[in-house]
Amino acid sequence: LHNVFKSDFLFKFLVIGNAGTGKSCLLHQFIEKKFKDDSNHTIGVEFGSKIINVGGKYVKLQIWDTAGQERFRSVTRSYYRGAAGALLVYDITSRETYNALTNWLTDARMLASQNIVIILCGNKKDLDADREVTFLEASRFAQENELMFLETSALTGENVEEAFVQCARKILNKIESGELDPERMGSGIQYGDAALRQLRSPRRTQAPNAQECGC
Amino acid sequence: MLCHSSPGISLSEPKGDLGYIFELKSSHQESGPWEGRVLEKREKVPSCIHGCLEGRAQICWLEEVPLEVLRQRESKWLDMLNNRDKWMAKKHKKIRLRCQKGIPPSLRGRAWQYLSGGKVKLQQNPGKFDELDMSPGDPKWLDVIERDLHRQFPFHEMFVSRGGHGQQDLFRVLKAYTLYRPEEGYCQAQAPIAAVLLMHMPAEQAFWCLVQICEKYLPGYYSEKLEAIQLDGEILFSLLQKVSPVAHKHLSRQKIDPLLYMTEWFMCAFARTLPWSSVLRVWDMFFCEGVKIIFRVGLVLLKHALGSPEKLKACQGQYETIERLRSLSPKIMQEAFLVQEVVELPVTERQIEREHLIQLRRWQETRGELQSCSPPRLHGAKAILEAEPGPRPTLQPSPSIRLPLDAPLPGSKGKPKPSKQIQKEQKEQQKQAKGYLDKPPTPNQTKMASAAGDACPPQDVAPKDPVHQDPAPQDSAPQDSAHHHSRESLTSQESEDTYL
């Protein structure tokens, strides 16, 4: 069905965070709308893509899902270049994964771009009984570091789509306000096949809740 | 034919090489919310001879080998396994050929141990695995390992249940490795390797095979900075230029870093990429001939996925190309086709070593010295045997005076001089070697090792950590020791023990 639509934009997204936080499951849930209970851990990098409708615009997300283990970082860091958005994932039942966020954040801002739009995802929301990181604490961290924030569950699907869509919407807003220039090299944004016409003259009429993703 | 629909063959071959019986775990040890569901699936579903659960497998094809041929092969392999030294010394070509034809499933586990030298390691280190197994382990690693246990071959009956035998053994093997090489620890890509081994042998044997893979076949692949895999990515790409200029041009035009497609291929030795029966055939050859096979498989896949202008039409962008390489056509991965292509592809150890030197120099020019020191890699069973001769009976009387490893012999200034008898024997061995080795495996390694200098401590000789200490070979084979050491000090010790 996706191929029927022509996209207006193409955004490169990253999914980063410690091993075992559910990065690949988030991606799988987003694309297939299913929980993958027999997934392998990622070695190197995995990919996924999906076209979503954000405020009337079709945006193709090209998502790079990276291996979480520390020693893969030397390899995966080379994938960061040119990413427009990122999901920074930790596991709400593991403080260790939360403590690692600062490192991931530094990497993303340094290697992708200063303007990269990042949404913090506290995954495994369904395992509330084993929670080690409170919502409040994480949202403070998000605020201090200018991140958007959601708690997600790749198992139930809660907030998964929202995470990707919110991140994409923020990027679109930045483009419309002129804060982001898609034509700048390494912005992680490309015009889609639906071509440049509407975008040459940015319309500021975007209604935030118009049509949420229809795919 | 599809594997699970071949009852005739599954009757003729034992399930699992050791005839393991996998009991169905009942619902105790409920460790995850999905336990029940998985078990339910498992109870209903028959599995193929490899243990893949129906409908959940990588496509599981089985090439039909007539029963008689299989029996013949089995008896040939039994003869080889029982007369290791004779075969390894004189008939290596034949062994290679038999590995290319595929090791009979019932003997695969034993054959892998034999080829990799894991068996010798086990004999040299009796009780070592148990000792590691009893130790508690570093919580830092245990946590990561535990997160990965249920993520290995979840379609395989051995690993399907949480806390089941397969997962327990996997934990033991991986934990033991982190204790055996604490400075290396655990790399996530080791888990699929260990899992494949465990499908073919018990935990202790699997552990020693894993050690051989990590230290002899693919040294540095799982180490901290993953430099070895990055180097091999460059080597692969460079070799591709000759194998398929079209694919090479396309990939370089689109600026696709080899790491984007080859990391998982190489680090897991294709265990997570190919259909299962192809994995086994590739591993049969890999254990015999070494990393060359991994390069060849990678090159064959690239060549057939991207090697013609028609194929490239659908791969206009970087992303499309990567997609193509991640969802390869089953046709090019099919057992018979792939093995044939791999056997015929003229990429030799020497080419790989030459390219290694070039890429290493390039790396040093652009990024400085390598940060981690890996031992030189050994190209297959023969090279491993030569570097680490196992305990074996010798016809010579054992020497009456035995010298410690580093002691100089009277009259020599530095290295011990071999006795005439040993020199003679050595010549003979070299003569034999010329006959069946396509390329002598060490000269490049020696060069590289000396180029890299002595900065890196030789692990096996002077281990930093007591856990490292393998009992020296002479413990188990006293009559062999003098011969072994003096010969090594002349020929292979430098290249063996000096890390890059």
XYZ file of C-alpha atoms in Angstrom:
715
model
C 0.000 0.000 0.000
C 2.832 2.334 0.870
C 4.147 2.395 -2.619
C 0.917 3.899 -3.854
C 1.756 7.100 -2.053
C 4.453 9.332 -3.195
C 6.309 10.826 -0.315
C 7.071 14.492 0.113
C 10.066 13.938 2.300
C 12.483 11.278 3.273
C 13.904 11.375 6.804
C 16.731 9.247 8.064
C 16.053 8.048 11.602
C 18.227 6.252 14.117
C 17.213 3.962 16.926
C 19.891 3.976 19.619
C 20.284 2.869 23.220
C 21.755 0.050 25.293
C 21.514 -3.634 24.441
C 18.257 -5.351 25.275
C 16.141 -2.214 25.636
C 13.853 -3.269 22.798
C 15.062 -1.120 19.919
C 14.439 -3.719 17.245
C 11.087 -4.625 18.765
C 10.017 -0.979 18.654
C 10.971 -0.850 15.008
C 9.179 -4.085 14.260
C 6.068 -2.986 16.117
C 6.080 0.311 14.248
C 6.406 -1.303 10.835
C 4.504 -4.556 11.219
C 2.185 -3.584 14.058
C 3.145 -6.796 15.803
C 5.336 -7.748 18.693
C 8.252 -9.870 17.638
C 8.824 -12.336 20.439
C 11.434 -14.371 18.653
C 13.692 -11.622 17.457
C 17.457 -11.980 17.262
C 19.623 -9.368 18.838
C 20.998 -6.933 16.324
C 24.535 -7.393 15.113
C 25.669 -4.351 13.194
C 22.608 -2.601 11.868
C 19.071 -3.407 10.743
C 16.802 -1.359 8.559
C 13.183 -0.551 8.175
C 11.181 1.988 6.276
C 7.634 3.214 6.338
C 5.658 6.068 4.896
C 3.582 8.008 7.369
C 1.187 10.864 6.960
C 2.003 13.791 9.150
C -0.268 16.791 8.903
C -1.143 16.038 5.323
C 2.386 15.380 4.192
C 3.714 11.975 3.326
C 6.999 11.333 4.957
C 9.076 8.282 4.270
C 11.043 7.250 7.319
C 14.191 5.303 6.676
C 15.085 3.825 10.019
C 18.508 2.545 11.001
C 18.306 0.246 13.980
C 21.688 -0.195 15.613
C 23.319 -2.807 17.828
C 23.282 -1.743 21.459
C 26.325 -3.438 22.915
C 29.114 -1.053 23.785
C 31.687 -2.727 21.590
C 29.560 -2.288 18.489
C 29.623 1.459 18.940
C 32.901 1.827 17.114
C 31.142 0.291 14.141
C 27.665 1.792 14.451
C 28.840 5.352 15.004
C 29.677 5.493 11.333
C 25.978 5.141 10.551
C 24.958 8.291 12.411
C 25.918 10.730 9.709
C 23.002 12.465 8.090
C 20.305 11.373 10.525
C 17.451 13.840 10.948
C 15.791 12.154 13.895
C 16.489 9.569 16.556
C 14.691 7.421 19.066
C 16.842 7.201 22.155
C 15.678 4.098 23.984
C 16.123 2.915 27.554
C 14.384 0.190 29.515
C 12.249 1.464 32.422
C 13.071 -1.727 34.344
C 16.831 -1.170 34.122
C 18.532 1.828 35.655
C 21.742 0.900 33.929
C 20.214 1.536 30.532
C 18.933 4.875 31.788
C 22.330 5.879 33.141
C 23.860 5.322 29.740
C 21.628 7.918 28.072
C 24.074 10.807 28.373
C 26.700 8.918 26.401
C 24.271 8.054 23.662
C 23.087 11.634 23.522
C 26.592 13.007 23.156
C 27.283 10.553 20.363
C 24.120 11.430 18.497
C 24.601 15.200 18.697
C 28.250 14.964 17.820
C 28.092 12.418 15.019
C 24.686 12.977 13.429
C 24.121 16.709 13.697
C 23.620 19.358 16.338
C 20.062 19.800 15.098
C 19.057 16.177 15.251
C 15.572 15.826 16.708
C 15.565 13.228 19.447
C 12.720 11.571 21.257
C 13.489 9.729 24.471
C 11.601 6.430 24.759
C 11.239 4.647 28.084
C 10.417 1.219 26.704
C 8.830 -1.841 28.356
C 6.099 0.304 29.869
C 4.063 -2.895 30.245
C 6.469 -4.155 32.917
C 5.472 -1.461 35.381
C 5.873 -3.791 38.359
C 9.622 -4.037 37.734
C 10.091 -0.346 37.117
C 13.415 1.167 38.170
C 13.112 4.559 36.515
C 10.170 6.838 37.272
C 8.304 8.779 34.656
C 9.014 12.035 36.470
C 12.741 11.506 36.638
C 13.012 10.678 32.968
C 10.830 13.564 31.876
C 13.061 15.938 33.826
C 16.072 14.516 32.080
C 14.295 14.979 28.770
C 13.472 18.585 29.556
C 17.006 19.421 30.596
C 18.349 17.984 27.391
C 15.653 19.319 25.065
C 14.304 15.934 24.168
C 10.750 14.881 23.581
C 9.699 12.057 25.841
C 7.309 9.122 25.810
C 7.034 5.858 27.626
C 6.438 3.076 25.125
C 5.666 -0.590 24.978
C 6.830 -2.584 22.010
C 4.817 -5.491 23.430
C 1.412 -3.798 23.483
C 2.227 -1.189 20.876
C 1.392 1.673 23.207
C 2.942 4.975 22.084
C 5.135 3.292 19.508
C 3.632 4.892 16.449
C 3.346 8.162 18.381
C 7.058 8.207 19.070
C 7.975 8.035 15.412
C 5.221 10.403 14.331
C 5.992 13.038 16.969
C 9.610 13.019 16.031
C 8.766 13.381 12.346
C 6.279 16.158 13.080
C 8.845 18.158 14.964
C 11.258 17.883 12.067
C 8.553 19.025 9.652
C 7.780 21.989 11.898
C 11.405 22.947 11.919
C 11.515 22.781 8.154
C 8.423 24.912 7.828
C 9.712 27.496 10.241
C 12.952 27.609 8.332
C 14.953 26.379 11.291
C 16.039 23.323 9.326
C 17.182 23.543 5.758
C 16.578 20.302 3.898
C 18.999 21.357 1.217
C 21.881 21.625 3.578
C 24.230 18.694 3.239
C 23.892 16.089 5.944
C 20.543 17.311 7.178
C 19.198 13.780 6.902
C 16.280 15.118 4.936
C 15.598 14.618 1.282
C 12.697 15.615 -0.847
C 10.606 12.624 -1.760
C 9.364 11.580 -5.174
C 6.409 13.939 -4.903
C 8.998 16.572 -5.679
C 9.820 19.941 -4.447
C 6.890 21.998 -5.632
C 4.991 22.581 -2.371
C 8.155 22.954 -0.447
C 9.745 25.733 -2.369
C 7.193 28.024 -0.745
C 6.793 26.711 2.751
C 3.229 26.920 3.895
C 2.755 27.739 7.505
C -0.735 26.405 7.681
C 0.088 23.124 9.239
C -2.574 21.859 11.580
C -0.876 19.670 14.135
C -3.651 17.152 14.592
C -5.011 17.152 11.087
C -4.599 13.624 9.824
C -2.520 11.408 11.930
C -0.728 8.743 10.059
C -3.103 6.919 7.791
C -1.015 3.968 6.869
C 12.826 -30.862 -0.839
C 11.632 -29.233 2.293
C 13.381 -30.625 5.239
C 10.524 -31.388 7.533
C 8.715 -33.317 4.857
C 11.391 -35.927 4.435
C 10.484 -38.676 6.833
C 12.650 -41.254 5.098
C 15.754 -39.296 5.787
C 14.900 -38.169 9.227
C 14.503 -41.805 10.156
C 17.910 -42.641 8.824
C 19.688 -39.901 10.695
C 19.737 -39.334 14.374
C 18.312 -36.059 15.516
C 21.205 -33.990 16.715
C 24.598 -35.479 16.277
C 24.854 -36.968 19.686
C 21.396 -38.315 19.649
C 20.332 -35.802 22.259
C 16.905 -36.223 23.585
C 15.309 -32.922 24.268
C 12.715 -33.181 26.930
C 9.751 -30.986 26.859
C 10.017 -28.667 29.795
C 6.813 -28.186 31.641
C 5.819 -24.746 32.708
C 8.024 -24.427 35.772
C 10.679 -21.747 35.631
C 8.286 -19.390 34.050
C 10.639 -16.568 33.248
C 8.745 -14.550 30.694
C 5.223 -13.639 29.838
C 5.443 -15.463 26.529
C 6.598 -18.780 27.868
C 3.227 -20.400 27.599
C 2.694 -19.363 24.054
C 6.005 -20.609 22.823
C 5.596 -23.943 24.482
C 2.191 -24.377 23.024
C 3.548 -23.854 19.554
C 6.301 -26.251 20.249
C 4.122 -29.059 21.429
C 2.035 -29.035 18.327
C 4.707 -28.592 15.790
C 6.959 -31.296 14.391
C 10.516 -30.366 13.667
C 12.917 -31.187 10.888
C 16.083 -33.192 11.329
C 17.980 -30.047 12.160
C 15.541 -29.241 14.908
C 13.898 -26.287 13.176
C 10.297 -25.887 14.164
C 7.980 -25.954 11.217
C 6.943 -22.649 9.793
C 9.388 -20.702 11.926
C 12.624 -21.636 10.305
C 14.960 -19.964 7.969
C 13.894 -21.872 4.867
C 15.187 -25.296 5.606
C 16.177 -27.191 2.517
C 17.745 -30.548 2.529
C 19.775 -31.866 -0.299
C 18.995 -35.505 -0.637
C 21.974 -37.731 -0.195
C 21.215 -41.346 -1.034
C 21.366 -43.530 2.017
C 24.134 -45.712 0.682
C 26.339 -42.777 -0.109
C 25.693 -41.428 3.339
C 26.714 -44.697 4.951
C 29.881 -44.800 2.870
C 30.731 -41.276 3.867
C 30.119 -42.084 7.473
C 32.557 -44.976 7.454
C 35.173 -42.872 5.679
C 34.772 -40.167 8.264
C 34.956 -42.640 11.097
C 38.262 -43.852 9.723
C 39.525 -40.283 9.530
C 38.381 -39.428 13.020
C 40.042 -42.487 14.440
C 43.322 -41.929 12.626
C 43.632 -38.212 12.954
C 47.377 -37.866 12.646
C 47.750 -40.045 9.627
C 45.030 -38.180 7.829
C 45.934 -34.677 8.856
C 49.563 -35.185 8.010
C 49.293 -36.901 4.699
C 45.873 -36.584 3.237
C 44.795 -33.075 3.846
C 43.573 -32.623 0.310
C 41.258 -35.532 0.760
C 39.912 -34.154 4.008
C 39.241 -30.869 2.272
C 37.368 -32.608 -0.483
C 35.261 -34.519 2.007
C 34.447 -31.362 3.911
C 33.358 -29.770 0.666
C 31.031 -32.678 0.012
C 29.523 -32.196 3.426
C 30.215 -33.964 6.696
C 27.623 -36.667 7.493
C 25.197 -35.181 10.024
C 25.736 -37.961 12.525
C 29.457 -37.180 12.734
C 29.426 -33.451 12.214
C 29.975 -32.521 15.837
C 32.944 -34.825 16.227
C 34.403 -33.716 12.936
C 34.191 -30.027 13.854
C 36.008 -30.697 17.114
C 38.650 -32.633 15.264
C 39.183 -30.056 12.547
C 39.204 -27.032 14.825
C 41.579 -28.540 17.331
C 38.937 -28.065 19.995
C 39.338 -31.710 20.837
C 43.064 -31.324 21.430
C 42.474 -28.241 23.567
C 40.039 -30.194 25.668
C 42.532 -33.007 26.137
C 45.227 -30.540 27.074
C 43.013 -28.800 29.586
C 41.139 -31.471 31.474
C 38.837 -30.046 34.092
C 39.353 -26.484 32.905
C 35.823 -26.036 31.668
C 34.348 -27.433 34.868
C 36.483 -25.040 36.852
C 35.260 -22.080 34.809
C 31.743 -23.420 34.959
C 31.822 -23.445 38.757
C 33.087 -19.867 39.031
C 30.445 -17.208 39.526
C 31.498 -14.900 36.698
C 31.511 -11.140 36.355
C 27.985 -9.712 36.820
C 28.735 -7.134 34.129
C 28.877 -9.907 31.527
C 26.280 -12.184 33.050
C 23.656 -9.501 32.674
C 24.308 -8.997 28.954
C 24.543 -12.721 28.297
C 21.249 -13.341 30.050
C 19.540 -10.754 27.913
C 20.635 -12.662 24.820
C 19.824 -16.231 25.817
C 16.308 -16.292 24.460
C 17.368 -14.530 21.299
C 19.384 -17.327 19.697
C 17.684 -19.442 17.082
C 14.311 -19.205 18.750
C 12.943 -21.379 15.975
C 15.141 -24.250 17.035
C 13.655 -26.796 19.388
C 16.748 -26.736 21.540
C 16.523 -23.032 22.292
C 12.812 -22.479 22.184
C 11.998 -22.700 25.855
C 13.144 -20.145 28.349
C 15.459 -21.663 30.882
C 15.524 -24.937 28.925
C 18.595 -27.067 28.355
C 19.770 -25.212 25.299
C 19.629 -21.818 26.920
C 21.283 -23.095 30.086
C 24.174 -24.579 28.167
C 24.495 -21.450 26.100
C 24.828 -19.463 29.299
C 27.479 -21.816 30.653
C 29.576 -21.707 27.501
C 29.437 -17.938 27.086
C 30.089 -17.309 30.755
C 33.037 -19.696 30.720
C 34.541 -17.745 27.848
C 34.341 -14.451 29.745
C 36.278 -16.127 32.548
C 38.749 -17.728 30.191
C 39.502 -14.427 28.490
C 38.408 -11.753 30.949
C 39.976 -8.966 28.900
C 37.818 -9.971 25.946
C 34.610 -10.586 27.832
C 31.442 -11.295 25.917
C 30.518 -10.072 22.463
C 26.934 -10.468 21.344
C 28.012 -12.038 18.075
C 29.490 -14.985 19.971
C 26.065 -16.164 21.025
C 24.886 -17.451 17.645
C 28.257 -19.139 17.105
C 28.047 -20.911 20.444
C 24.427 -21.853 19.780
C 25.290 -23.560 16.494
C 28.073 -25.478 18.223
C 25.724 -26.545 21.006
C 23.360 -28.013 18.459
C 26.153 -30.439 17.636
C 28.050 -31.179 20.838
C 27.877 -30.941 24.628
C 28.776 -27.739 26.440
C 32.395 -28.526 27.273
C 33.239 -29.488 23.713
C 31.338 -26.488 22.381
C 33.332 -24.233 24.675
C 36.676 -25.404 23.292
C 35.466 -25.106 19.724
C 34.318 -21.578 20.499
C 37.768 -20.828 21.902
C 39.348 -22.071 18.683
C 37.040 -19.979 16.526
C 37.656 -16.837 18.569
C 41.402 -17.269 18.767
C 42.488 -19.186 15.710
C 39.934 -18.831 12.949
C 38.611 -15.317 13.564
C 40.961 -13.656 16.040
C 39.958 -10.153 17.038
C 36.431 -10.380 15.651
C 34.853 -10.220 19.069
C 37.364 -7.983 20.812
C 36.641 -4.584 22.275
C 37.098 -2.271 19.297
C 35.999 -4.693 16.579
C 38.977 -3.610 14.517
C 39.503 -7.003 12.933
C 36.026 -7.006 11.447
C 36.509 -3.516 10.076
C 39.751 -4.578 8.434
C 38.100 -7.639 6.954
C 35.355 -5.413 5.566
C 37.986 -3.504 3.632
C 39.656 -6.722 2.523
C 36.349 -8.137 1.314
C 35.575 -4.997 -0.637
C 38.960 -4.960 -2.232
C 38.715 -8.625 -3.257
C 35.313 -7.892 -4.756
C 36.935 -5.713 -7.365
C 38.388 -8.768 -9.064
C 35.477 -11.085 -8.411
C 32.754 -8.742 -9.616
C 33.823 -5.337 -10.907
C 30.184 -4.418 -11.531
C 29.152 -4.996 -7.929
C 32.282 -3.263 -6.675
C 31.661 -0.196 -8.790
C 28.044 -0.008 -7.716
C 28.853 -0.255 -4.023
C 31.620 2.290 -4.165
C 29.525 4.700 -6.214
C 26.809 4.525 -3.596
C 29.356 4.867 -0.809
C 28.117 1.807 1.011
C 30.486 0.905 3.797
C 31.157 -2.852 3.840
C 30.243 -2.815 7.522
C 26.650 -2.184 6.539
C 26.259 -5.626 5.050
C 29.144 -7.803 6.170
C 29.239 -7.321 9.947
C 26.606 -9.920 10.694
C 27.704 -12.191 7.849
C 31.254 -12.484 9.086
C 30.817 -12.220 12.832
C 28.246 -15.000 12.851
C 29.906 -16.979 10.050
C 26.623 -16.672 8.115
C 24.735 -18.592 10.796
C 21.964 -16.005 10.747
C 22.012 -15.330 7.025
C 21.839 -18.559 5.062
C 19.251 -21.321 4.990
C 20.131 -23.858 7.614
C 21.523 -26.629 5.448
C 23.758 -24.096 3.719
C 24.995 -22.873 7.092
C 26.103 -26.385 7.946
C 27.865 -26.942 4.644
C 29.624 -23.601 4.920
C 30.745 -24.411 8.440
C 32.040 -27.829 7.317
C 34.323 -26.082 4.856
C 35.122 -23.232 7.211
C 36.422 -25.556 9.912
C 38.649 -27.231 7.364
C 39.867 -24.284 5.308
C 39.423 -21.298 7.563
C 38.333 -17.731 6.981
C 38.882 -18.002 3.239
C 35.519 -19.744 3.080
C 33.785 -16.838 4.818
C 35.293 -14.399 2.343
C 34.290 -16.583 -0.559
C 30.703 -16.921 0.598
C 30.493 -13.149 1.008
C 31.935 -12.594 -2.438
C 29.607 -15.127 -4.053
C 26.588 -13.486 -2.442
C 27.661 -9.996 -3.516
C 28.444 -11.163 -7.009
C 25.095 -12.806 -7.499
C 23.050 -10.111 -5.797
C 24.625 -7.107 -7.518
C 26.779 -8.510 -10.269
C 24.901 -7.502 -13.411
C 23.382 -4.291 -14.779
C 19.882 -5.852 -14.755
C 20.180 -6.668 -11.085
C 21.268 -3.148 -10.332
C 18.239 -1.585 -11.954
C 16.206 -2.257 -8.833
C 18.961 -0.864 -6.605
C 19.072 2.772 -7.583
C 19.607 4.198 -4.132
C 21.841 3.340 -1.231
C 18.898 2.119 0.787
C 17.575 -0.131 -1.985
C 20.978 -1.691 -2.399
C 21.302 -2.414 1.288
C 17.792 -3.854 1.246
C 18.773 -6.163 -1.578
C 21.743 -7.421 0.382
C 19.659 -7.956 3.476
C 16.972 -9.963 1.731
C 18.997 -12.111 -0.586
C 17.325 -14.309 -3.141
C 16.936 -17.872 -1.814
C 18.264 -19.144 -5.116
C 21.770 -17.876 -4.524
C 21.822 -19.166 -0.960
C 20.653 -22.636 -1.829
C 23.008 -25.306 -0.571
C 24.177 -27.015 -3.761
C 24.509 -23.819 -5.753
C 26.302 -21.890 -3.054
C 28.759 -24.637 -2.160
C 29.654 -25.162 -5.805
C 30.270 -21.454 -6.306
C 32.327 -21.188 -3.146
C 34.503 -24.160 -4.059
C 35.147 -22.764 -7.517
C 35.841 -19.162 -6.578
C 39.568 -18.596 -6.956
C 40.286 -16.585 -3.830
C 43.249 -17.951 -1.930
C 44.739 -17.534 1.526
C 47.680 -15.768 -0.024
C 45.448 -13.179 -1.672
C 43.657 -12.580 1.601
C 46.928 -12.200 3.477
C 48.349 -9.873 0.865
C 45.239 -7.755 0.998
C 45.401 -7.842 4.773
C 48.843 -6.265 4.670
C 47.695 -3.557 2.292
C 44.648 -2.695 4.350
C 46.625 -2.815 7.570
C 49.097 -0.312 6.185
C 46.265 1.904 5.007
C 44.676 1.698 8.433
C 47.923 2.649 10.141
C 48.365 5.605 7.800
C 44.872 6.957 8.351
C 43.946 5.848 11.836
C 47.198 4.984 13.549
C 48.121 1.724 15.217
C 45.529 -0.906 15.964
C 44.361 -0.639 19.528
C 43.767 -4.274 20.260
C 46.255 -7.015 19.704
C 44.958 -10.156 18.102
C 46.969 -13.215 17.295
C 47.502 -13.884 13.601
C 44.744 -15.956 12.152
C 45.326 -19.513 11.174
C 43.884 -20.631 7.884
C 42.113 -23.822 8.742
C 42.621 -27.203 10.324
C 46.055 -27.892 8.949
C 47.567 -24.613 10.093
C 46.060 -25.065 13.523
C 47.439 -28.553 13.868
C 50.893 -27.352 12.896
C 50.770 -24.535 15.394
C 49.416 -26.673 18.198
C 50.351 -30.279 17.755
C 48.259 -32.334 20.071
C 49.300 -35.149 22.305
C 50.294 -38.089 20.210
C 52.482 -41.080 20.643
C 55.959 -40.694 19.308
C 58.213 -43.407 18.056
C 61.381 -41.776 19.322
C 62.640 -42.548 22.781
C 61.873 -39.686 25.067
C 64.917 -37.511 25.748
C 66.655 -38.075 29.011
C 67.285 -34.382 29.625
C 64.380 -32.067 29.332
C 64.832 -28.316 29.151
C 62.357 -25.637 30.078
C 60.779 -23.755 27.234
C 63.010 -20.677 27.129
C 66.289 -22.166 28.218
C 69.008 -21.812 25.592
C 70.880 -24.941 24.737
C 74.567 -24.998 25.536
C 76.503 -23.494 22.687
C 73.681 -21.432 21.276
C 73.309 -17.762 22.080
C 69.667 -17.102 21.616
C 67.285 -19.696 20.408
C 67.664 -23.323 21.204
C 69.124 -25.375 18.408
C 67.221 -28.407 17.367
C 68.876 -31.749 17.443
C 69.785 -33.393 14.185
C 67.065 -35.867 14.592
C 64.498 -33.120 14.954
C 65.895 -31.194 12.037
C 65.571 -34.251 9.934
C 62.045 -34.811 10.992
C 61.262 -31.210 10.343
C 62.535 -31.430 6.805
C 60.383 -34.404 6.239
C 57.387 -32.592 7.497
C 58.085 -29.645 5.270
C 58.404 -31.977 2.347
C 55.027 -33.409 3.189
C 53.584 -29.987 3.630
C 54.516 -28.912 0.113
C 52.398 -31.677 -1.299
C 49.045 -30.706 0.081
C 49.108 -27.115 1.206
C 48.013 -24.788 -1.522
C 49.802 -21.917 0.170
C 52.036 -21.948 3.169
C 49.973 -20.170 5.774
C 52.536 -18.327 7.822
C 55.029 -16.177 5.913
C 52.771 -13.156 5.676
C 51.701 -13.510 9.237
C 55.274 -13.616 10.343
C 55.996 -10.469 8.397
C 53.014 -8.744 9.857
C 53.851 -9.864 13.310
C 57.349 -8.534 13.092
C 56.085 -5.326 11.516
C 53.732 -4.805 14.381
C 56.600 -5.159 16.802
C 56.607 -6.639 20.228
C 54.194 -4.202 21.767
C 51.617 -6.864 22.266
C 52.145 -9.498 24.906
C 52.027 -13.058 23.678
C 48.966 -14.379 25.416
C 49.610 -18.050 25.479
C 53.184 -17.818 26.645
C 52.915 -15.265 29.407
C 49.320 -14.933 30.449
C 48.534 -11.904 32.568
C 45.816 -13.652 34.363
C 45.995 -16.970 36.108
C 42.689 -17.967 34.556
C 44.399 -17.840 31.195
C 46.933 -20.361 31.952
C 46.450 -23.398 29.824
C 48.433 -26.234 31.167
C 51.275 -26.455 28.721
C 51.004 -29.255 26.225
C 53.783 -31.225 27.858
C 51.528 -31.923 30.826
C 49.490 -34.294 28.825
C 52.183 -35.390 26.421
C 55.536 -35.390 28.134
C 57.258 -37.477 25.527
C 56.366 -34.945 22.888
C 57.478 -31.795 24.620
C 61.086 -31.334 23.631
C 60.326 -32.021 20.060
C 57.363 -29.730 20.070
C 59.048 -26.727 21.628
C 62.299 -26.719 19.820
C 60.575 -27.109 16.527
C 58.186 -24.324 17.322
C 60.858 -21.964 18.430
C 62.433 -22.282 15.033
C 59.446 -22.107 12.836
C 56.087 -21.078 13.987
C 56.506 -19.639 17.427
C 57.092 -16.092 16.336
C 54.109 -15.952 14.129
C 52.016 -17.909 16.570
C 52.718 -15.963 19.685
C 53.363 -12.437 18.580
C 50.100 -10.639 18.433
C 49.343 -8.041 15.808
